[in-house]
Short mmCIF file of C-alpha atoms and ligand atoms in Angstrom, two decimals:
data_model
loop_
_atom_site.label_atom_id
_atom_site.label_comp_id
_atom_site.label_asym_id
_atom_site.label_seq_id
_atom_site.Cartn_x
_atom_site.Cartn_y
_atom_site.Cartn_z
CA MET A 1 -46.53 -24.49 -79.87
CA GLU A 2 -49.07 -23.25 -77.32
CA THR A 3 -46.44 -21.93 -74.95
CA GLN A 4 -45.95 -18.94 -77.23
CA LYS A 5 -49.49 -17.81 -76.42
CA LEU A 6 -48.73 -17.59 -72.68
CA PRO A 7 -49.33 -14.21 -71.09
CA CYS A 8 -46.19 -14.48 -68.95
CA SER A 9 -43.21 -13.07 -70.81
CA CYS A 10 -40.98 -13.89 -67.88
CA LEU A 11 -41.13 -17.48 -68.92
CA TYR A 12 -39.85 -16.78 -72.37
CA CYS A 13 -36.33 -18.08 -71.79
CA PHE A 14 -37.52 -21.14 -69.91
CA ARG A 15 -40.09 -21.85 -72.57
CA ASP A 16 -38.35 -24.65 -74.35
CA SER A 17 -37.19 -26.61 -71.38
CA LEU A 18 -40.45 -26.18 -69.51
CA GLY A 19 -42.32 -27.07 -72.65
CA ARG A 20 -40.41 -30.29 -72.89
CA ILE A 21 -41.02 -31.16 -69.24
CA THR A 22 -44.69 -30.35 -69.40
CA GLU A 23 -45.08 -32.32 -72.61
CA TRP A 24 -44.70 -35.60 -70.83
CA LEU A 25 -46.59 -34.40 -67.75
CA THR A 26 -49.77 -33.15 -69.42
CA PHE A 27 -52.76 -34.98 -70.81
CA ASP A 28 -54.33 -32.29 -72.93
CA ASN A 29 -53.88 -28.67 -74.01
CA MET A 30 -55.89 -27.18 -71.13
CA HIS A 31 -53.77 -28.87 -68.51
CA HIS A 32 -50.66 -27.91 -70.39
CA GLN A 33 -51.47 -24.17 -70.21
CA TRP A 34 -52.53 -24.17 -66.56
CA LEU A 35 -49.40 -25.94 -65.51
CA LEU A 36 -47.20 -23.44 -67.31
CA LEU A 37 -49.10 -20.54 -65.80
CA ALA A 38 -48.52 -22.00 -62.32
CA ALA A 39 -44.84 -22.51 -63.11
CA CYS A 40 -44.62 -18.90 -64.23
CA PHE A 41 -46.03 -17.62 -60.91
CA TRP A 42 -43.72 -19.93 -59.04
CA VAL A 43 -40.71 -18.47 -60.85
CA ILE A 44 -41.84 -14.91 -60.11
CA PHE A 45 -42.40 -15.78 -56.46
CA MET A 46 -38.97 -17.39 -56.11
CA PHE A 47 -37.38 -14.40 -57.81
CA MET A 48 -39.02 -12.04 -55.29
CA VAL A 49 -37.80 -14.13 -52.36
CA ALA A 50 -34.30 -14.31 -53.81
CA SER A 51 -34.10 -10.57 -54.51
CA LYS A 52 -35.11 -9.78 -50.93
CA PHE A 53 -32.37 -12.06 -49.69
CA ILE A 54 -29.80 -10.47 -52.00
CA THR A 55 -30.52 -6.90 -50.84
CA LEU A 56 -30.27 -7.99 -47.23
CA THR A 57 -26.94 -9.72 -47.48
CA PHE A 58 -25.17 -7.52 -49.96
CA LYS A 59 -26.25 -4.12 -48.67
CA ASP A 60 -22.84 -2.42 -48.57
CA PRO A 61 -21.98 0.22 -45.96
CA GLU A 62 -21.44 2.86 -48.63
CA ALA A 63 -25.00 2.54 -49.88
CA TYR A 64 -26.20 2.59 -46.28
CA SER A 65 -24.46 5.85 -45.44
CA ALA A 66 -25.56 7.39 -48.72
CA ARG A 67 -29.11 6.63 -47.69
CA GLN A 68 -28.46 8.10 -44.23
CA GLU A 69 -27.13 11.28 -45.74
CA LEU A 70 -30.14 11.56 -47.99
CA LEU A 71 -32.43 11.22 -45.01
CA PHE A 72 -30.44 13.78 -43.15
CA LEU A 73 -30.44 16.34 -45.92
CA THR A 74 -34.18 16.06 -46.29
CA ALA A 75 -34.84 16.64 -42.61
CA VAL A 76 -38.55 17.31 -42.33
CA PRO A 77 -39.57 19.94 -39.80
CA ASP A 78 -43.14 18.72 -39.50
CA ALA A 79 -43.37 15.48 -37.55
CA GLY A 80 -47.10 14.93 -37.89
CA LYS A 81 -47.02 14.01 -41.55
CA LEU A 82 -44.48 11.24 -41.22
CA PRO A 83 -45.37 7.61 -40.71
CA GLY A 84 -42.90 7.19 -37.83
CA GLU A 85 -43.22 4.14 -35.61
CA LYS A 86 -42.73 6.18 -32.44
CA HIS A 87 -45.70 8.41 -31.90
CA PHE A 88 -46.21 9.18 -28.27
CA PRO A 89 -48.53 11.74 -26.80
CA GLU A 90 -46.69 15.02 -26.28
CA GLU A 91 -46.07 14.46 -22.52
CA LEU A 92 -44.51 11.05 -23.07
CA LYS A 93 -42.43 11.92 -26.05
CA PRO A 94 -39.02 13.02 -24.81
CA THR A 95 -37.07 10.46 -22.88
CA GLY A 96 -36.50 6.78 -23.20
CA ALA A 97 -35.72 6.77 -19.50
CA MET A 98 -39.34 7.57 -18.69
CA LEU A 99 -40.72 4.64 -20.63
CA PRO A 100 -40.22 1.23 -19.03
CA ASP A 101 -40.70 -0.57 -22.36
CA SER A 102 -37.90 1.22 -24.12
CA GLN A 103 -35.67 0.74 -21.05
CA LEU A 104 -35.95 -2.98 -21.55
CA ALA A 105 -35.17 -2.66 -25.21
CA GLN A 106 -31.98 -0.68 -24.58
CA PRO A 107 -28.82 -2.44 -25.60
CA LEU A 108 -26.89 -3.35 -22.49
CA VAL A 109 -23.84 -1.26 -23.33
CA TYR A 110 -25.66 2.05 -22.82
CA LEU A 111 -27.07 0.95 -19.47
CA GLU A 112 -23.62 -0.22 -18.39
CA ARG A 113 -22.18 3.19 -19.20
CA LEU A 114 -24.74 4.86 -16.94
CA GLU A 115 -24.13 2.27 -14.23
CA LEU A 116 -20.38 2.91 -14.39
CA ILE A 117 -20.94 6.65 -13.98
CA ARG A 118 -23.16 6.03 -10.94
CA ASN A 119 -20.48 3.84 -9.36
CA VAL A 120 -17.55 6.18 -10.06
CA CYS A 121 -19.56 9.14 -8.77
CA ARG A 122 -19.89 7.29 -5.44
CA ASP A 123 -16.11 6.71 -5.18
CA GLU A 124 -14.94 9.08 -2.45
CA ALA A 125 -11.29 8.92 -3.55
CA LEU A 126 -12.26 10.41 -6.91
CA ARG A 127 -14.72 12.91 -5.52
CA ASN A 128 -12.79 16.04 -6.56
CA LEU A 129 -12.28 14.64 -10.05
CA SER A 130 -15.84 13.52 -10.68
CA HIS A 131 -17.97 16.18 -9.03
CA THR A 132 -18.57 19.79 -9.92
CA ALA A 133 -21.20 22.42 -9.20
CA VAL A 134 -23.98 22.89 -11.75
CA SER A 135 -22.76 26.45 -12.25
CA LYS A 136 -23.49 28.98 -14.97
CA PHE A 137 -20.42 27.60 -16.77
CA VAL A 138 -22.11 24.17 -16.98
CA LEU A 139 -25.53 25.61 -17.89
CA ASP A 140 -23.83 27.57 -20.68
CA ARG A 141 -22.58 24.28 -22.16
CA ILE A 142 -26.06 22.75 -22.43
CA PHE A 143 -28.23 23.50 -25.47
CA VAL A 144 -31.99 23.27 -25.44
CA CYS A 145 -34.44 21.89 -27.97
CA ASP A 146 -37.85 22.56 -26.40
CA LYS A 147 -39.84 21.26 -29.34
CA HIS A 148 -38.53 17.72 -28.81
CA LYS A 149 -37.51 18.07 -25.15
CA ILE A 150 -33.81 17.47 -25.62
CA LEU A 151 -30.77 18.82 -23.75
CA PHE A 152 -27.36 18.43 -25.34
CA CYS A 153 -24.16 19.17 -23.42
CA GLN A 154 -21.40 20.38 -25.69
CA THR A 155 -18.02 18.66 -25.37
CA PRO A 156 -15.78 20.36 -27.96
CA LYS A 157 -13.49 18.26 -30.15
CA VAL A 158 -15.89 15.33 -30.14
CA GLY A 159 -17.89 16.06 -33.29
CA ASN A 160 -20.30 18.45 -31.58
CA THR A 161 -20.86 20.76 -34.54
CA GLN A 162 -22.90 18.05 -36.26
CA TRP A 163 -25.13 17.58 -33.22
CA LYS A 164 -25.66 21.31 -32.91
CA LYS A 165 -26.73 21.41 -36.55
CA VAL A 166 -29.20 18.59 -35.93
CA LEU A 167 -30.74 20.55 -33.03
CA ILE A 168 -30.79 23.84 -34.94
CA VAL A 169 -32.85 22.21 -37.68
CA LEU A 170 -35.16 20.54 -35.14
CA ASN A 171 -35.70 23.91 -33.43
CA GLY A 172 -36.86 25.24 -36.77
CA ALA A 173 -34.50 28.19 -37.32
CA PHE A 174 -33.35 26.58 -40.59
CA PRO A 175 -35.16 24.05 -42.75
CA SER A 176 -32.14 21.82 -43.37
CA ILE A 177 -28.53 21.27 -42.35
CA GLU A 178 -26.97 22.58 -45.52
CA GLU A 179 -28.87 25.84 -45.23
CA ILE A 180 -27.17 26.72 -41.91
CA PRO A 181 -24.31 29.12 -42.67
CA GLU A 182 -21.09 27.89 -41.07
CA ASN A 183 -20.64 31.10 -39.06
CA VAL A 184 -24.12 30.80 -37.59
CA VAL A 185 -23.65 27.31 -36.09
CA HIS A 186 -21.72 28.76 -33.16
CA ASP A 187 -23.48 32.12 -33.08
CA HIS A 188 -26.08 31.69 -30.39
CA GLU A 189 -27.73 35.02 -31.08
CA LYS A 190 -28.82 33.84 -34.51
CA ASN A 191 -29.03 30.05 -34.59
CA GLY A 192 -32.16 29.62 -32.47
CA LEU A 193 -30.40 27.18 -30.15
CA PRO A 194 -30.74 28.59 -26.63
CA ARG A 195 -28.43 27.73 -23.77
CA LEU A 196 -29.97 26.27 -20.63
CA SER A 197 -28.48 29.22 -18.69
CA SER A 198 -30.86 31.60 -20.50
CA PHE A 199 -33.89 30.20 -18.62
CA SER A 200 -35.14 30.97 -15.11
CA GLU A 201 -34.13 28.70 -12.24
CA ALA A 202 -37.53 26.96 -12.23
CA GLU A 203 -37.47 26.48 -16.02
CA ILE A 204 -33.93 25.05 -15.78
CA GLN A 205 -34.95 22.54 -13.10
CA LYS A 206 -38.02 21.49 -15.06
CA ARG A 207 -35.93 20.78 -18.15
CA LEU A 208 -33.20 18.97 -16.24
CA LYS A 209 -35.82 16.72 -14.64
CA THR A 210 -37.91 15.81 -17.67
CA TYR A 211 -35.91 16.22 -20.89
CA PHE A 212 -33.83 13.67 -22.78
CA LYS A 213 -30.19 14.56 -21.95
CA PHE A 214 -27.03 13.41 -23.70
CA PHE A 215 -23.44 14.21 -24.58
CA ILE A 216 -20.56 12.57 -26.43
CA VAL A 217 -17.12 11.64 -25.10
CA ARG A 218 -13.93 10.19 -26.56
CA ASP A 219 -10.58 9.11 -25.16
CA PRO A 220 -9.55 12.11 -22.99
CA PHE A 221 -5.94 12.31 -24.25
CA GLU A 222 -6.96 12.02 -27.90
CA ARG A 223 -9.37 14.87 -27.29
CA LEU A 224 -6.52 17.02 -25.90
CA ILE A 225 -4.39 16.24 -28.96
CA SER A 226 -7.30 17.20 -31.19
CA ALA A 227 -7.81 20.47 -29.27
CA PHE A 228 -4.10 21.29 -29.49
CA LYS A 229 -4.01 20.64 -33.25
CA ASP A 230 -7.23 22.47 -33.94
CA LYS A 231 -6.54 25.57 -31.87
CA PHE A 232 -2.75 26.01 -31.95
CA VAL A 233 -1.47 24.24 -35.06
CA HIS A 234 -4.03 24.50 -37.87
CA ASN A 235 -6.85 26.65 -36.54
CA PRO A 236 -9.13 26.35 -39.56
CA ARG A 237 -11.51 28.96 -38.19
CA PHE A 238 -10.20 32.47 -37.87
CA GLU A 239 -9.41 32.60 -34.16
CA PRO A 240 -6.11 34.48 -33.80
CA TRP A 241 -6.41 34.78 -30.03
CA TYR A 242 -5.36 31.15 -29.54
CA ARG A 243 -1.97 31.63 -31.13
CA HIS A 244 -1.44 35.27 -30.25
CA GLU A 245 -2.70 35.45 -26.70
CA ILE A 246 -3.30 32.05 -25.18
CA ALA A 247 -0.19 30.29 -26.55
CA PRO A 248 2.26 33.03 -25.37
CA GLY A 249 0.58 32.94 -21.95
CA ILE A 250 1.17 29.19 -21.68
CA ILE A 251 4.75 29.43 -22.97
CA ARG A 252 5.66 32.20 -20.50
CA LYS A 253 4.58 30.11 -17.56
CA TYR A 254 5.33 26.55 -18.63
CA ARG A 255 8.19 26.40 -21.14
CA ARG A 256 11.00 24.36 -19.65
CA ASN A 257 13.82 25.38 -22.00
CA ARG A 258 14.06 29.16 -21.86
CA THR A 259 16.29 29.39 -24.95
CA GLU A 260 13.72 27.53 -27.08
CA THR A 261 11.89 30.07 -29.24
CA ARG A 262 9.51 27.89 -31.28
CA GLY A 263 5.76 28.41 -31.01
CA ILE A 264 3.73 26.45 -28.51
CA GLN A 265 4.59 22.73 -28.32
CA PHE A 266 2.37 19.91 -27.09
CA GLU A 267 4.75 19.60 -24.11
CA ASP A 268 3.97 23.19 -22.98
CA PHE A 269 0.27 22.43 -23.26
CA VAL A 270 0.60 19.22 -21.20
CA ARG A 271 2.52 21.05 -18.47
CA TYR A 272 -0.17 23.74 -18.29
CA LEU A 273 -3.05 21.23 -18.13
CA GLY A 274 -1.35 19.04 -15.54
CA ASP A 275 -0.46 21.93 -13.22
CA PRO A 276 -2.66 21.72 -10.09
CA ASN A 277 -2.69 25.54 -10.22
CA HIS A 278 -3.89 25.72 -13.84
CA ARG A 279 -6.94 27.71 -12.75
CA TRP A 280 -4.84 30.82 -12.46
CA LEU A 281 -4.38 30.88 -16.26
CA ASP A 282 -7.83 29.40 -16.97
CA LEU A 283 -9.43 32.51 -15.51
CA GLN A 284 -7.49 34.71 -17.92
CA PHE A 285 -8.44 32.56 -20.92
CA GLY A 286 -12.19 32.77 -20.20
CA ASP A 287 -14.58 30.43 -21.99
CA HIS A 288 -11.91 29.35 -24.50
CA ILE A 289 -10.90 26.70 -21.98
CA ILE A 290 -13.98 24.67 -22.97
CA HIS A 291 -11.78 23.03 -25.59
CA TRP A 292 -9.58 21.36 -22.95
CA VAL A 293 -11.24 21.28 -19.53
CA THR A 294 -12.57 17.90 -18.34
CA TYR A 295 -15.94 16.44 -19.30
CA VAL A 296 -16.75 16.65 -15.60
CA GLU A 297 -16.25 20.42 -15.60
CA LEU A 298 -18.24 20.83 -18.82
CA CYS A 299 -21.26 18.61 -18.20
CA ALA A 300 -21.40 17.70 -14.47
CA PRO A 301 -22.17 14.00 -15.13
CA CYS A 302 -22.45 13.18 -11.41
CA GLU A 303 -24.92 15.98 -10.72
CA ILE A 304 -27.06 15.75 -13.87
CA LYS A 305 -28.63 12.39 -14.63
CA TYR A 306 -27.99 12.01 -18.36
CA SER A 307 -30.13 9.64 -20.43
CA VAL A 308 -27.41 8.47 -22.83
CA ILE A 309 -23.64 8.94 -23.11
CA GLY A 310 -22.37 8.52 -26.65
CA HIS A 311 -18.81 7.44 -27.42
CA HIS A 312 -17.00 8.93 -30.38
CA GLU A 313 -15.23 5.60 -30.91
CA THR A 314 -18.56 3.85 -31.58
CA LEU A 315 -20.42 6.80 -33.07
CA GLU A 316 -21.62 4.68 -36.01
CA ASP A 317 -23.86 2.83 -33.53
CA ASP A 318 -24.31 5.52 -30.92
CA ALA A 319 -25.58 8.31 -33.17
CA PRO A 320 -28.59 6.34 -34.52
CA TYR A 321 -29.26 5.03 -31.00
CA ILE A 322 -29.34 8.57 -29.57
CA LEU A 323 -31.68 9.77 -32.32
CA LYS A 324 -33.97 6.83 -31.63
CA GLU A 325 -33.99 7.30 -27.86
CA ALA A 326 -34.59 11.02 -28.28
CA GLY A 327 -37.57 10.17 -30.49
CA ILE A 328 -36.26 12.09 -33.49
CA ASP A 329 -34.95 9.27 -35.68
CA HIS A 330 -37.87 9.71 -38.08
CA LEU A 331 -36.96 13.40 -38.55
CA VAL A 332 -33.19 13.48 -38.95
CA SER A 333 -30.19 11.22 -39.18
CA TYR A 334 -26.58 11.90 -38.27
CA PRO A 335 -24.40 12.84 -41.26
CA THR A 336 -22.24 10.14 -42.81
CA ILE A 337 -19.20 9.36 -40.69
CA PRO A 338 -16.05 8.95 -42.82
CA PRO A 339 -14.63 5.47 -42.18
CA GLY A 340 -11.76 5.20 -39.68
CA ILE A 341 -11.91 8.68 -38.19
CA THR A 342 -13.64 7.73 -34.95
CA MET A 343 -11.24 4.93 -34.02
CA TYR A 344 -8.76 5.36 -31.17
CA ASN A 345 -5.25 5.76 -32.65
CA LYS A 346 -2.59 4.65 -30.18
CA THR A 347 0.23 5.43 -32.63
CA LYS A 348 -0.90 9.04 -32.77
CA VAL A 349 -1.13 9.33 -28.98
CA GLN A 350 2.35 7.82 -28.56
CA HIS A 351 3.73 10.18 -31.17
CA TYR A 352 2.38 13.29 -29.44
CA PHE A 353 3.62 12.30 -25.98
CA LEU A 354 7.06 11.26 -27.24
CA GLY A 355 9.80 13.09 -25.33
CA ILE A 356 7.48 14.53 -22.69
CA SER A 357 8.59 13.69 -19.16
CA LYS A 358 6.75 10.90 -17.29
CA ARG A 359 6.24 13.28 -14.40
CA ASP A 360 4.34 15.75 -16.60
CA ILE A 361 2.26 12.98 -18.20
CA ARG A 362 1.38 11.55 -14.76
CA ARG A 363 0.28 14.97 -13.59
CA LEU A 364 -1.87 15.29 -16.70
CA TYR A 365 -3.42 11.88 -16.03
CA ALA A 366 -3.99 12.85 -12.40
CA ARG A 367 -6.14 15.74 -13.58
CA PHE A 368 -8.07 13.75 -16.20
CA GLU A 369 -8.41 10.52 -14.20
CA GLY A 370 -12.07 11.31 -13.46
CA ASP A 371 -12.85 11.44 -17.18
CA PHE A 372 -11.00 8.16 -17.83
CA LYS A 373 -12.81 6.33 -15.00
CA LEU A 374 -16.31 7.77 -15.45
CA PHE A 375 -16.52 6.92 -19.12
CA GLY A 376 -14.64 3.62 -19.08
CA TYR A 377 -11.45 4.64 -20.89
CA GLN A 378 -8.41 2.54 -20.16
CA LYS A 379 -5.59 4.14 -18.19
CA PRO A 380 -2.80 4.75 -20.78
CA ASP A 381 -0.08 2.75 -18.99
CA PHE A 382 2.11 2.85 -22.09
CA LEU A 383 2.58 6.57 -21.46
CA LEU A 384 2.81 6.53 -17.68
CA ASN A 385 5.35 3.77 -16.90
C1 LIG B 401 -10.54 17.80 -2.72
O1 LIG B 401 -10.51 19.21 -2.81
C2 LIG B 401 -10.52 19.86 -1.55
C3 LIG B 401 -10.65 21.34 -1.79
O2 LIG B 401 -9.96 21.74 -2.93
C4 LIG B 401 -9.24 19.48 -0.79
O3 LIG B 401 -9.21 20.12 0.46
C5 LIG B 401 -9.22 17.95 -0.61
O4 LIG B 401 -8.00 17.57 -0.01
C6 LIG B 401 -9.37 17.26 -1.95
N1 LIG B 401 -9.52 15.83 -1.74
C7 LIG B 401 -8.84 14.91 -2.40
C8 LIG B 401 -9.15 13.49 -2.08
O5 LIG B 401 -7.99 15.20 -3.24
C1 LIG B 402 16.97 24.38 -25.59
O1 LIG B 402 16.58 24.88 -26.86
C2 LIG B 402 17.65 25.23 -27.71
C3 LIG B 402 17.05 25.90 -28.95
O2 LIG B 402 16.10 25.09 -29.58
C4 LIG B 402 18.45 23.98 -28.03
O3 LIG B 402 19.54 24.31 -28.87
C5 LIG B 402 18.95 23.35 -26.73
O4 LIG B 402 19.61 22.14 -26.99
C6 LIG B 402 17.79 23.12 -25.78
N1 LIG B 402 18.31 22.69 -24.47
C7 LIG B 402 17.87 21.60 -23.88
C8 LIG B 402 18.42 21.28 -22.55
O5 LIG B 402 17.00 20.85 -24.39
C1 LIG B 403 -2.78 6.99 -36.72
O1 LIG B 403 -2.03 8.16 -36.62
C2 LIG B 403 -0.83 8.12 -37.39
C3 LIG B 403 -0.03 9.36 -37.02
O2 LIG B 403 -0.78 10.49 -36.94
C4 LIG B 403 -1.23 8.08 -38.87
O3 LIG B 403 -0.06 8.08 -39.67
C5 LIG B 403 -2.04 6.82 -39.10
O4 LIG B 403 -2.50 6.79 -40.43
C6 LIG B 403 -3.23 6.75 -38.16
N1 LIG B 403 -3.83 5.45 -38.26
C7 LIG B 403 -5.12 5.29 -38.55
C8 LIG B 403 -5.61 3.89 -38.58
O5 LIG B 403 -5.85 6.23 -38.79
#
């Protein structure tokens, strides 16, 4: 049979059936061969279409994050060589907010978050809870990436270490994330990630006006639980001052039951944070309070016009969006987020507040109400009533 002489090996398995079909369609040998050749190309074409469809529909999240990680680990310091889609002239590069086109393309949710902040900032009744001075304390919280014109305000206990690593690599002090020693991430003498406070007044204003600015928030009470666990229960880093100096200070002033001798409890912590006179102890604790003061006190969201606010609860979407808006998505990607860890866990919150008096919880809410309202977190009525 002639079909065996066909150049297309792909047709091999279809040979017999196609041969039979073509036998009663063809008039001579020439026609016979041309028809089979056409059929062969048709099969290849259909296979290509089908395979495209299969990869689109069955792309599993695991494979996706593996790819993200790969991209992240191979962060390329030199932007020029990459075929990125976003190549703006240097002056236009930093912020999405400056480019009308990309404003239009922004998913509504991010614009709504900024709109909510604007509205809550105008609410006179919340003024004390939403406003703060752009002091040295705030400028110390903001990290600068001049190369890509980015400002990042640090909100501890909301996955900030990963963002700092991203910026350290972009600044060029280290070629990739995994080459940053763990002890250097938070060592601002060595990591090449300057604080905004280290610049002159004019340089600070210039950066605040023109750079892409962002920070990440999460449910305020979950953040406090995370801070309590991380600093007073586990403390994975070696930071003995939390348990040996700060905890005894809180217990001395706020423990209700004087015969109770256990180490610091979440209840003691809640009573300290909810005390309208907490500043008295805050001053003694110094900058360690960054782990539990409000987002307002850390980042001054009513005074500084941020470009994007990320939410920990939707970090899977927000992290790539921030990288894109900052114009660095072709250089780095956010490390893989383990499934489930960013979700709000009501059971956990209930568990931690169990047995703590309503009065103390209401006082805590009264202090953090600004954070709840500014960033759209629901008032936790299940704890307050
Ligand atoms: C805001 O704070 C000021 C000064 O601490 C105080 O006098 C004022 O009563 C507060 N306003 C509200 C609405 O709590
Ligand atoms: C105070 O703590 C002690 C020791 O843990 C305990 O035996 C006692 O019942 C507590 N008193 C109150 C009122 O909770
Ligand atoms: C929520 O927290 C509780 C208590 O800490 C834990 O047992 C549970 O697994 C968590 N749920 C989820 C979905 O992570």
